[in-house]
XYZ file of C-alpha atoms in Angstrom:
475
model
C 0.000 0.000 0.000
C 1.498 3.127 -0.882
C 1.855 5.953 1.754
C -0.495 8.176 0.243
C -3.427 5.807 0.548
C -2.432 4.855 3.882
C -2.419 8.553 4.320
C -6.263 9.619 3.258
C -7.345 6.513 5.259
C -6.098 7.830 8.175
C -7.657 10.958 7.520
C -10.733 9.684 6.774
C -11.047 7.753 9.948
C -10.016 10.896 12.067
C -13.282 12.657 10.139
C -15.693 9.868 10.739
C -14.356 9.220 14.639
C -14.637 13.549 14.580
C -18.399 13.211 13.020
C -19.384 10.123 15.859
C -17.961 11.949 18.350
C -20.541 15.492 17.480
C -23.318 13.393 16.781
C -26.363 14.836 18.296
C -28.799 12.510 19.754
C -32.261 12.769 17.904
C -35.721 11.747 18.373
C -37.913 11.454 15.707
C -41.650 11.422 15.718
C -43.862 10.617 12.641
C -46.612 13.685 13.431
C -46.543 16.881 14.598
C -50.500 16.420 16.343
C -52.576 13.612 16.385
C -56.559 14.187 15.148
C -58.880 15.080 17.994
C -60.542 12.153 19.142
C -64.044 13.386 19.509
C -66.698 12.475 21.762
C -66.345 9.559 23.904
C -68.542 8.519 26.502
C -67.516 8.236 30.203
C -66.537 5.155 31.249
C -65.855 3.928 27.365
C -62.894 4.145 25.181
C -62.073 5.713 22.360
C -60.782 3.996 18.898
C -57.530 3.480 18.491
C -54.844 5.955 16.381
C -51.009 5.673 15.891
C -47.947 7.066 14.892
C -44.011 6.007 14.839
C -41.419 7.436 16.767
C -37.448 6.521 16.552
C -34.555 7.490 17.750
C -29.952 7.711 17.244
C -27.541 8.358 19.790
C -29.167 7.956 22.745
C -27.294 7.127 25.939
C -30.609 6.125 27.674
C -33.979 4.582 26.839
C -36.336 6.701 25.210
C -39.048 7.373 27.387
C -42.684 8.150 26.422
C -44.941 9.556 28.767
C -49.192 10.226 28.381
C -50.558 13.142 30.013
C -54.515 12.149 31.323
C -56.681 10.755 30.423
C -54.703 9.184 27.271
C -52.517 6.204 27.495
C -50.271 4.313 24.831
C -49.595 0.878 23.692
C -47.082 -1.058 21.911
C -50.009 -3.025 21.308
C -53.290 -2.433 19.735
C -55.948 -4.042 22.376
C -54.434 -4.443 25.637
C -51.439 -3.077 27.895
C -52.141 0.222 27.315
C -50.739 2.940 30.590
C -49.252 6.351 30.842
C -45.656 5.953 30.551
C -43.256 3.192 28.184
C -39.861 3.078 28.382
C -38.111 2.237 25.088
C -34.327 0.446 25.070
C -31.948 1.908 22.851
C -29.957 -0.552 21.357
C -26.545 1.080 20.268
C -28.025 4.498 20.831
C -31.053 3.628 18.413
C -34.519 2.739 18.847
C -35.879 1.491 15.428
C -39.290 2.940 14.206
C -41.683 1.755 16.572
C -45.424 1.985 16.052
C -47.271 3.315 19.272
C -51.220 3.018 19.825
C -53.066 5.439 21.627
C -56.770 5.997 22.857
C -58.417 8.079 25.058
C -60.140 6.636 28.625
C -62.061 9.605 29.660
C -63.566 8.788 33.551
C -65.351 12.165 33.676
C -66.800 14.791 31.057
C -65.004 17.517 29.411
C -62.080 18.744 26.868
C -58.864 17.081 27.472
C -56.015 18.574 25.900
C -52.274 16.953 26.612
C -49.154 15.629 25.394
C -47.164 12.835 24.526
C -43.680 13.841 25.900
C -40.662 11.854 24.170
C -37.288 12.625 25.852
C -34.524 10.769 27.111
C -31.663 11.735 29.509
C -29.702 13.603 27.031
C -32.280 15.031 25.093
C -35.432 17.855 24.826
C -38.748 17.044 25.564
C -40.897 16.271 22.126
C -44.546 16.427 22.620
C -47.413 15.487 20.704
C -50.665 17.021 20.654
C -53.655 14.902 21.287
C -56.831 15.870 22.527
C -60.599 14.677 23.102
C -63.760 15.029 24.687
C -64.860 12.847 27.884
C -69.150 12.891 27.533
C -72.177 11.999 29.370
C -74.231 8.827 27.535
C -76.251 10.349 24.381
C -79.241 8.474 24.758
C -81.943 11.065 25.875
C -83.254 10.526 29.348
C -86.554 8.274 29.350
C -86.038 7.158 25.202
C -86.094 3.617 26.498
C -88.537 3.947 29.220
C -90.970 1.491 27.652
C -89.393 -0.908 26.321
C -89.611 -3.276 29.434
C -90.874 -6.592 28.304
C -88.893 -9.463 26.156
C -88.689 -11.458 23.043
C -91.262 -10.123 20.483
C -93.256 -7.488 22.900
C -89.559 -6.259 23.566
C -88.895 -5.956 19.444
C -92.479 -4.407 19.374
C -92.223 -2.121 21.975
C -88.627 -0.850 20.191
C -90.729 -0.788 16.999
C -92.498 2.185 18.605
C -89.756 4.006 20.074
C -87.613 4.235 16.597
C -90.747 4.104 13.746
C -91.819 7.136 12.294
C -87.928 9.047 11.423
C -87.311 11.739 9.654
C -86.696 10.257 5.857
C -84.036 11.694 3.705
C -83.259 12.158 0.378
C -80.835 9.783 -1.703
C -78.390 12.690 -2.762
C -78.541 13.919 1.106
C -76.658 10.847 1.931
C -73.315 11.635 -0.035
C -73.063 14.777 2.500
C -74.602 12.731 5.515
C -71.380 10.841 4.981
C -68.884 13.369 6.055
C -70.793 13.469 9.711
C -71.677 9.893 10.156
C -68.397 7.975 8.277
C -65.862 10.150 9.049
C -62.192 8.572 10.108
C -60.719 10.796 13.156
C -58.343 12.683 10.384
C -61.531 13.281 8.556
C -61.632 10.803 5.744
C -64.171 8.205 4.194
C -64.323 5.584 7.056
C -64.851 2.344 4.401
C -65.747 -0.405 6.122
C -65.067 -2.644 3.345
C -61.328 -1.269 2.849
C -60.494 -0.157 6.559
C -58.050 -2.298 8.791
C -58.099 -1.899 12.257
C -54.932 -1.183 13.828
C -53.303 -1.020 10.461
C -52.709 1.812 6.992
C -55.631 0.843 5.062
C -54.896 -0.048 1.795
C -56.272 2.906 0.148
C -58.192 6.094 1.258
C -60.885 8.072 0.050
C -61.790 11.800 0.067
C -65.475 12.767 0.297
C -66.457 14.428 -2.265
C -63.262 14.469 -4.313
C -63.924 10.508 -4.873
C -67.376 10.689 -4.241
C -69.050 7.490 -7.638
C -69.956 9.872 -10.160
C -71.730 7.236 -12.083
C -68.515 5.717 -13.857
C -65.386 3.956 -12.582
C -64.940 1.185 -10.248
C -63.788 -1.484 -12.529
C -61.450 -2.140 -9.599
C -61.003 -1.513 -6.038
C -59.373 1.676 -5.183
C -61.266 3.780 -7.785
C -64.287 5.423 -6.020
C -66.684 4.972 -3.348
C -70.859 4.947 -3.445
C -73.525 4.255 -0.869
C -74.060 0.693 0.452
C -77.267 -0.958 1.175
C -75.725 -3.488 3.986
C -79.375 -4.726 3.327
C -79.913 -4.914 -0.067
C -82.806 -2.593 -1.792
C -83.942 -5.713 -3.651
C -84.720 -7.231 -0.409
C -87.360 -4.871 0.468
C -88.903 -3.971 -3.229
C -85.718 -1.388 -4.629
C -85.658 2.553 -4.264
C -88.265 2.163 -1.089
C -88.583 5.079 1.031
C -88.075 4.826 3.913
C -85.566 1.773 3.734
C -84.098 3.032 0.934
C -82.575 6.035 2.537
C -82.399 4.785 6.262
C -78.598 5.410 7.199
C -78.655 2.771 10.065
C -77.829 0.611 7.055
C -76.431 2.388 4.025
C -72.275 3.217 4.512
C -70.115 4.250 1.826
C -67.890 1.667 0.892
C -65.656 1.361 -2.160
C -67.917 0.511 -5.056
C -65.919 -2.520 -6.895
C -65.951 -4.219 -3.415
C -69.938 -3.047 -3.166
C -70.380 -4.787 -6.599
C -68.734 -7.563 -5.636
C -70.991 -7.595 -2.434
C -74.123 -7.140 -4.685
C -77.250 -8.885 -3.473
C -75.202 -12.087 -1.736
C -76.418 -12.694 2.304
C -73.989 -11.924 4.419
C -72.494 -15.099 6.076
C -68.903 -16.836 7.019
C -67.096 -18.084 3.963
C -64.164 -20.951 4.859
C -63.648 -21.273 1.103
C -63.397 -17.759 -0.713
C -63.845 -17.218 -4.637
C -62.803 -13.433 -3.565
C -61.006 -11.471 -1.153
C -60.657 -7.823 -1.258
C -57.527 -5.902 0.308
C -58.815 -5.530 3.648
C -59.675 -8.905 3.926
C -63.551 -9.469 3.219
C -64.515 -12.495 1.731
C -67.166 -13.633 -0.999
C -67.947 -17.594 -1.774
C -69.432 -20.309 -0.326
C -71.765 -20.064 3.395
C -70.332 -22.329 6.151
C -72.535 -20.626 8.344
C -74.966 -23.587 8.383
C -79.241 -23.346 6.890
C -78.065 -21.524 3.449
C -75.169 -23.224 1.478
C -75.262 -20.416 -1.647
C -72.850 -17.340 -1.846
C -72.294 -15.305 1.027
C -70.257 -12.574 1.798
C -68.405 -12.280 4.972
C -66.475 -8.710 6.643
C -63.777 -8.727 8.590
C -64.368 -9.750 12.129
C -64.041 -5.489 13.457
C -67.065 -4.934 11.265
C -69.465 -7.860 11.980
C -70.725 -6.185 15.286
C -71.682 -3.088 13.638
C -73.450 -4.760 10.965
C -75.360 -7.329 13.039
C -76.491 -4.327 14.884
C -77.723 -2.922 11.778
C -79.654 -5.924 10.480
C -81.416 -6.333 14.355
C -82.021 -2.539 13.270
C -83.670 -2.899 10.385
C -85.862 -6.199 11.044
C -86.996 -4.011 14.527
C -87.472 -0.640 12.318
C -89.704 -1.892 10.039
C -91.742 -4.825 11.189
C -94.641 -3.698 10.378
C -94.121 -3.526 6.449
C -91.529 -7.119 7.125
C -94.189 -9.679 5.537
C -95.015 -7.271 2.913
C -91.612 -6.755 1.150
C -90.980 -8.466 -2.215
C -87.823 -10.162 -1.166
C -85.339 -11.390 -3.483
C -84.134 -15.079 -3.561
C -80.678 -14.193 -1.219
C -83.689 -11.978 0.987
C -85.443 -15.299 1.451
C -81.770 -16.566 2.451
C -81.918 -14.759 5.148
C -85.873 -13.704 6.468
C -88.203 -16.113 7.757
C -91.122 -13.759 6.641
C -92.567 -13.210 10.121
C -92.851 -9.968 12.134
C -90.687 -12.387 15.083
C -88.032 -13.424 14.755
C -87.817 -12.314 11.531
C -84.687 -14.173 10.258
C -83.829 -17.933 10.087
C -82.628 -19.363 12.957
C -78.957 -19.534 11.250
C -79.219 -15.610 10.485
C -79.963 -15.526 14.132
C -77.043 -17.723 15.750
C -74.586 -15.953 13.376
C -75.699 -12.622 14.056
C -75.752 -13.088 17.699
C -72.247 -14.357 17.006
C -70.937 -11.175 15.679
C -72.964 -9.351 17.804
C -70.948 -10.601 21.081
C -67.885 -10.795 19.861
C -67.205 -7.432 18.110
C -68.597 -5.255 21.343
C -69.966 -1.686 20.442
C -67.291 0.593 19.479
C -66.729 4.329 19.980
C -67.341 4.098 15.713
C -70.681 2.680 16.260
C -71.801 4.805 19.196
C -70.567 8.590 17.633
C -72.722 7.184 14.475
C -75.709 6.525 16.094
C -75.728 10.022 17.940
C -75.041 11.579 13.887
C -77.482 9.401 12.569
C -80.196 10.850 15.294
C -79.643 14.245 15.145
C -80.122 13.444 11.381
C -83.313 11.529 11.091
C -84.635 11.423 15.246
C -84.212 8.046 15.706
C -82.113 5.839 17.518
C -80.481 2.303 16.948
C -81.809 0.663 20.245
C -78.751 -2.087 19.985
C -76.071 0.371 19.715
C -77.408 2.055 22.989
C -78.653 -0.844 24.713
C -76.809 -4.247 23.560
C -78.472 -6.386 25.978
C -81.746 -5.547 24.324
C -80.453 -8.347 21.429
C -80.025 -11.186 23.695
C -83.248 -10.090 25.125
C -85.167 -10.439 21.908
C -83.480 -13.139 20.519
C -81.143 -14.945 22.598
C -83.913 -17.989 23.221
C -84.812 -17.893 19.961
C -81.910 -20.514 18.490
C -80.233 -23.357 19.940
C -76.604 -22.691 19.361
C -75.231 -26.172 17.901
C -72.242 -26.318 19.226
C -72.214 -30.151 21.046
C -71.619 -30.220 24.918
C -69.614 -26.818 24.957
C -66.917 -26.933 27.867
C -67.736 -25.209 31.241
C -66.044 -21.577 31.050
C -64.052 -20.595 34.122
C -62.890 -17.642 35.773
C -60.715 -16.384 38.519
C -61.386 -13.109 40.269
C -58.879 -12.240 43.073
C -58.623 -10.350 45.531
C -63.020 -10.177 45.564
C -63.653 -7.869 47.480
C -61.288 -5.818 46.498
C -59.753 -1.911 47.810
C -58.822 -1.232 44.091
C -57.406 -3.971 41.318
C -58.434 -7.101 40.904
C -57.321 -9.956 39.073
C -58.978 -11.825 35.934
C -57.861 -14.796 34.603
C -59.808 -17.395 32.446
C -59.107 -20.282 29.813
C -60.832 -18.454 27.372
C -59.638 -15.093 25.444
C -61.454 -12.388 27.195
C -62.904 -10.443 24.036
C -64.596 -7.454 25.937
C -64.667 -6.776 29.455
C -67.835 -4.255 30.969
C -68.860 -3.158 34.676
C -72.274 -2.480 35.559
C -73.239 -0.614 39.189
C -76.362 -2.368 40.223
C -78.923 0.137 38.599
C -77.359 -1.177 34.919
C -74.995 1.700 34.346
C -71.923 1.066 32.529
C -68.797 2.856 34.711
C -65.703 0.278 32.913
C -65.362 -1.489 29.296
C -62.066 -2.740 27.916
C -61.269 -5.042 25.535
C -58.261 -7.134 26.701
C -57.966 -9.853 23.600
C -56.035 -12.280 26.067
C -56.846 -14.617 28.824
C -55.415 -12.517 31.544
C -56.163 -9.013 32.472
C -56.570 -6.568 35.393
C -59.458 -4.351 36.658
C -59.026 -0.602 38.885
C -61.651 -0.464 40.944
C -59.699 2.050 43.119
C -61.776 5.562 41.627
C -65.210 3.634 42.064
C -67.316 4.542 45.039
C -67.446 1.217 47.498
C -70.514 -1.373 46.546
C -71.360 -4.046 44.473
C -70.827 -3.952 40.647
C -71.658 -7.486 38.151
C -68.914 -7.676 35.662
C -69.659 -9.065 31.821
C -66.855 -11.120 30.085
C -67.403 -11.601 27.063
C -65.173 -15.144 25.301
C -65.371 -15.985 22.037
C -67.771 -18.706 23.712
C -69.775 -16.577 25.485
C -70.495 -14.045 27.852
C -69.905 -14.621 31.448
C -71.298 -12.451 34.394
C -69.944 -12.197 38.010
C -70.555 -10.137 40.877
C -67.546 -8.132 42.137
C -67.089 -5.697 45.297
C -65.297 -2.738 46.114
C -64.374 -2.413 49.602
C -63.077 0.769 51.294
């Protein structure tokens, strides 16, 4: 090697060793403020949102702290507090994607931070901010409906009949209030994935179907009957414009949809980018084509169709179904779907819980056309109606059991089952709902510490079922 090589290699390592030695540490955080999370009722949580942070030449963990009543998550559904501590390994902590929500325990405007520093560096917030809120439901909208089965279903018949119908163009700009993503886009719920970057996005308006295009997903949106106009006779008013059931979805995936029952499809002909799935029913009673969401969807929609079958029972036995309607109705005023529409939708309807989605649509929805979705407000009111209607098939299900210790209890308790606990609420005695979480594991932990002393019955909800026990809160 000759000595002027040897030469500029030394120098060269002198300017890197010079550069290392300068280097400023740096965190890095994917947004400058995350979208206000709107209205979320006490004692609820909001949907998730996310961002990435990373960091170089840190001498310390990066620490992330929540200011109340927000908390963060390296995971999606459970573990979520007010403070992480991230290891930097070799001064560098690699994008990481953190989850955040809002658990408001009393009303107002929260405004706060999420402070990144670490010992040798500046404090980076983020912005994120929400609204804690009373229920919506006006006081007394429910006071009748005090029986079960079908004089439940007709006594909810009276509460929500009789709305304010809109017009079919109104919906396009109903849309932007009632299907609205926290950052103010097209909520799809045939494209979105929870937890996830959706595969595409739409703007309302800008991609609003303007009668041509959607050859192929990610082209435009339009306005989807989740029940199907030919179902109840086509361009029906009021059905026809009742936004309990219409969403706007992308429209390829909507044609793909078309008329089919929904149902759960183990062999799929199609799959769309998000997942949902059109081909063969293995729910059991139908055996054509059915067409199947993605399990954070099936809730919402099951909701929808006990919506619709409650809304309009009294016009039920006189719609022209189609032959995927007859799929699906029994063409009575109760129970008003086959017993394997039932099963399934009771299914769906206990294991994807109401959702902060579900309940800020319902209050748009009212203030639109003054009536309510009793099953987004009151979910209990489904097993009420229907839950004796079906005999589940599976054989000789095993016993499910739970552990609840220390009961009584000063503040936390523990839960532990052999079951995933899918949704977690707790009830004071007079039926109001003051905790929900949804763990998505078998073990979880309950505060009771900010509850007033008493008794409270706690609802676990397993992918088998919903168990209820009676906890207390000692002094």
């Amino acid at each position: 090697m000759s000595y002027s090589i040897f030469r500029w290699q030394l120098i060269a390592l002198a300017l890197f060793t010079a550069v290392a030695a300068n280097a400023q540490p740096v965190i890095t955080v994917s947004d400058e403020q995350l979208p206000d999370f709107r209205e979320v009722c006490t004692g609820h949580f909001s949907g998730e949102q996310f961002y990435e942070v990373s960091a170089e030449q840190l001498s310390s963990p990066l620490i992330l702290q929540a200011g109340e009543p927000f908390r963060i998550s390296l995971h999606c559904y459970e573990g979520f507090t007010d403070s992480l501590s991230l290891p930097a390994v070799d001064g560098e902590v690699a994008p990481t994607r953190i989850y955040v929500r809002l658990f408001p325990e009393t009303t107002g405007v929260f405004e706060s931070d999420i402070i990144h520093y670490s010992d040798d560096t500046e404090d980076i917030p983020l912005p994120v901010s929400g609204t804690g809120i009373d229920t919506t439901v006006p006081e007394a909208y429910y006071e009748t409906a005090t029986g079960t089965g079908s004089e439940l279903k007709t006594q909810l018949y009276g509460i929500i009949e009789g709305h304010s119908v809109q017009s079919y163009s109104a919906l396009w700009t109903h849309f932007e209030v009632t299907d609205a993503t926290f950052d103010g886009y097209v909520w799809d719920i045939y494209a979105d994935i929870p937890c996830e970057e959706p595969p595409y996005i739409y703007t309302f308006g800008d991609d609003q179907d303007s009668g041509t295009g959607g050859t192929s997903e990610d082209d435009v949106y339009n306005r989807e009957h989740s029940m199907p106009r030919s179902w109840f006779g086509g361009s029906v008013d009021p059905m026809n414009t009742d936004l309990y059931h219409i969403y706007p979805v992308d429209k390829y995936v909507n044609a793909q949809r078309g008329s089919y029952p929904f149902g759960e499809v183990d062999n799929p002909q199609w799959i769309s980018m998000n997942g949902t799935k059109l081909g063969p029913n293995a729910a059991g009673g139908y055996e054509g084509v059915a067409f199947e969401p993605i399990d954070a969807y099936k809730g919402d929609l099951a909701r929808a169709f006990f919506y619709m079958i409650t809304r309009y029972e009294n016009q039920i036995e006189d719609w022209t179904y189609s032959d995927s309607g007859n799929a699906m109705f029994d063409h009575n005023t109760y129970p008003g779907y086959e017993p394997w529409v039932i099963d399934m939708l009771l299914d769906w309807h206990e294991q994807d819980p109401v959702s902060q989605k579900e309940r800020v649509r319902n209050q748009a929805v009212y203030a639109i056309q003054g009536n309510r979705n009793p099953f987004i407000d009151r979910p209990e009111f489904v097993e009420k109606i229907w839950g004796d209607t079906t005999v589940h098939i599976t054989p000789d299900p095993a016993p499910m059991h739970v552990t609840i210790f220390p009961n009584p209890s000063t503040s936390l308790i523990f839960i532990e089952m052999h079951d995933d606990i899918t949704g977690l609420e707790l009830y004071t005695t007079s039926g109001k709902l003051v905790k929900s979480a949804v763990p998505k594991e078998q073990q979880t932990t309950l505060n009771m510490g900010a509850l007033p002393p008493g008794v409270y019955f706690l609802h676990l909800k397993t992918p088998n079922g919903i168990i209820r026990e009676k906890v207390v809160r000692n002094e």
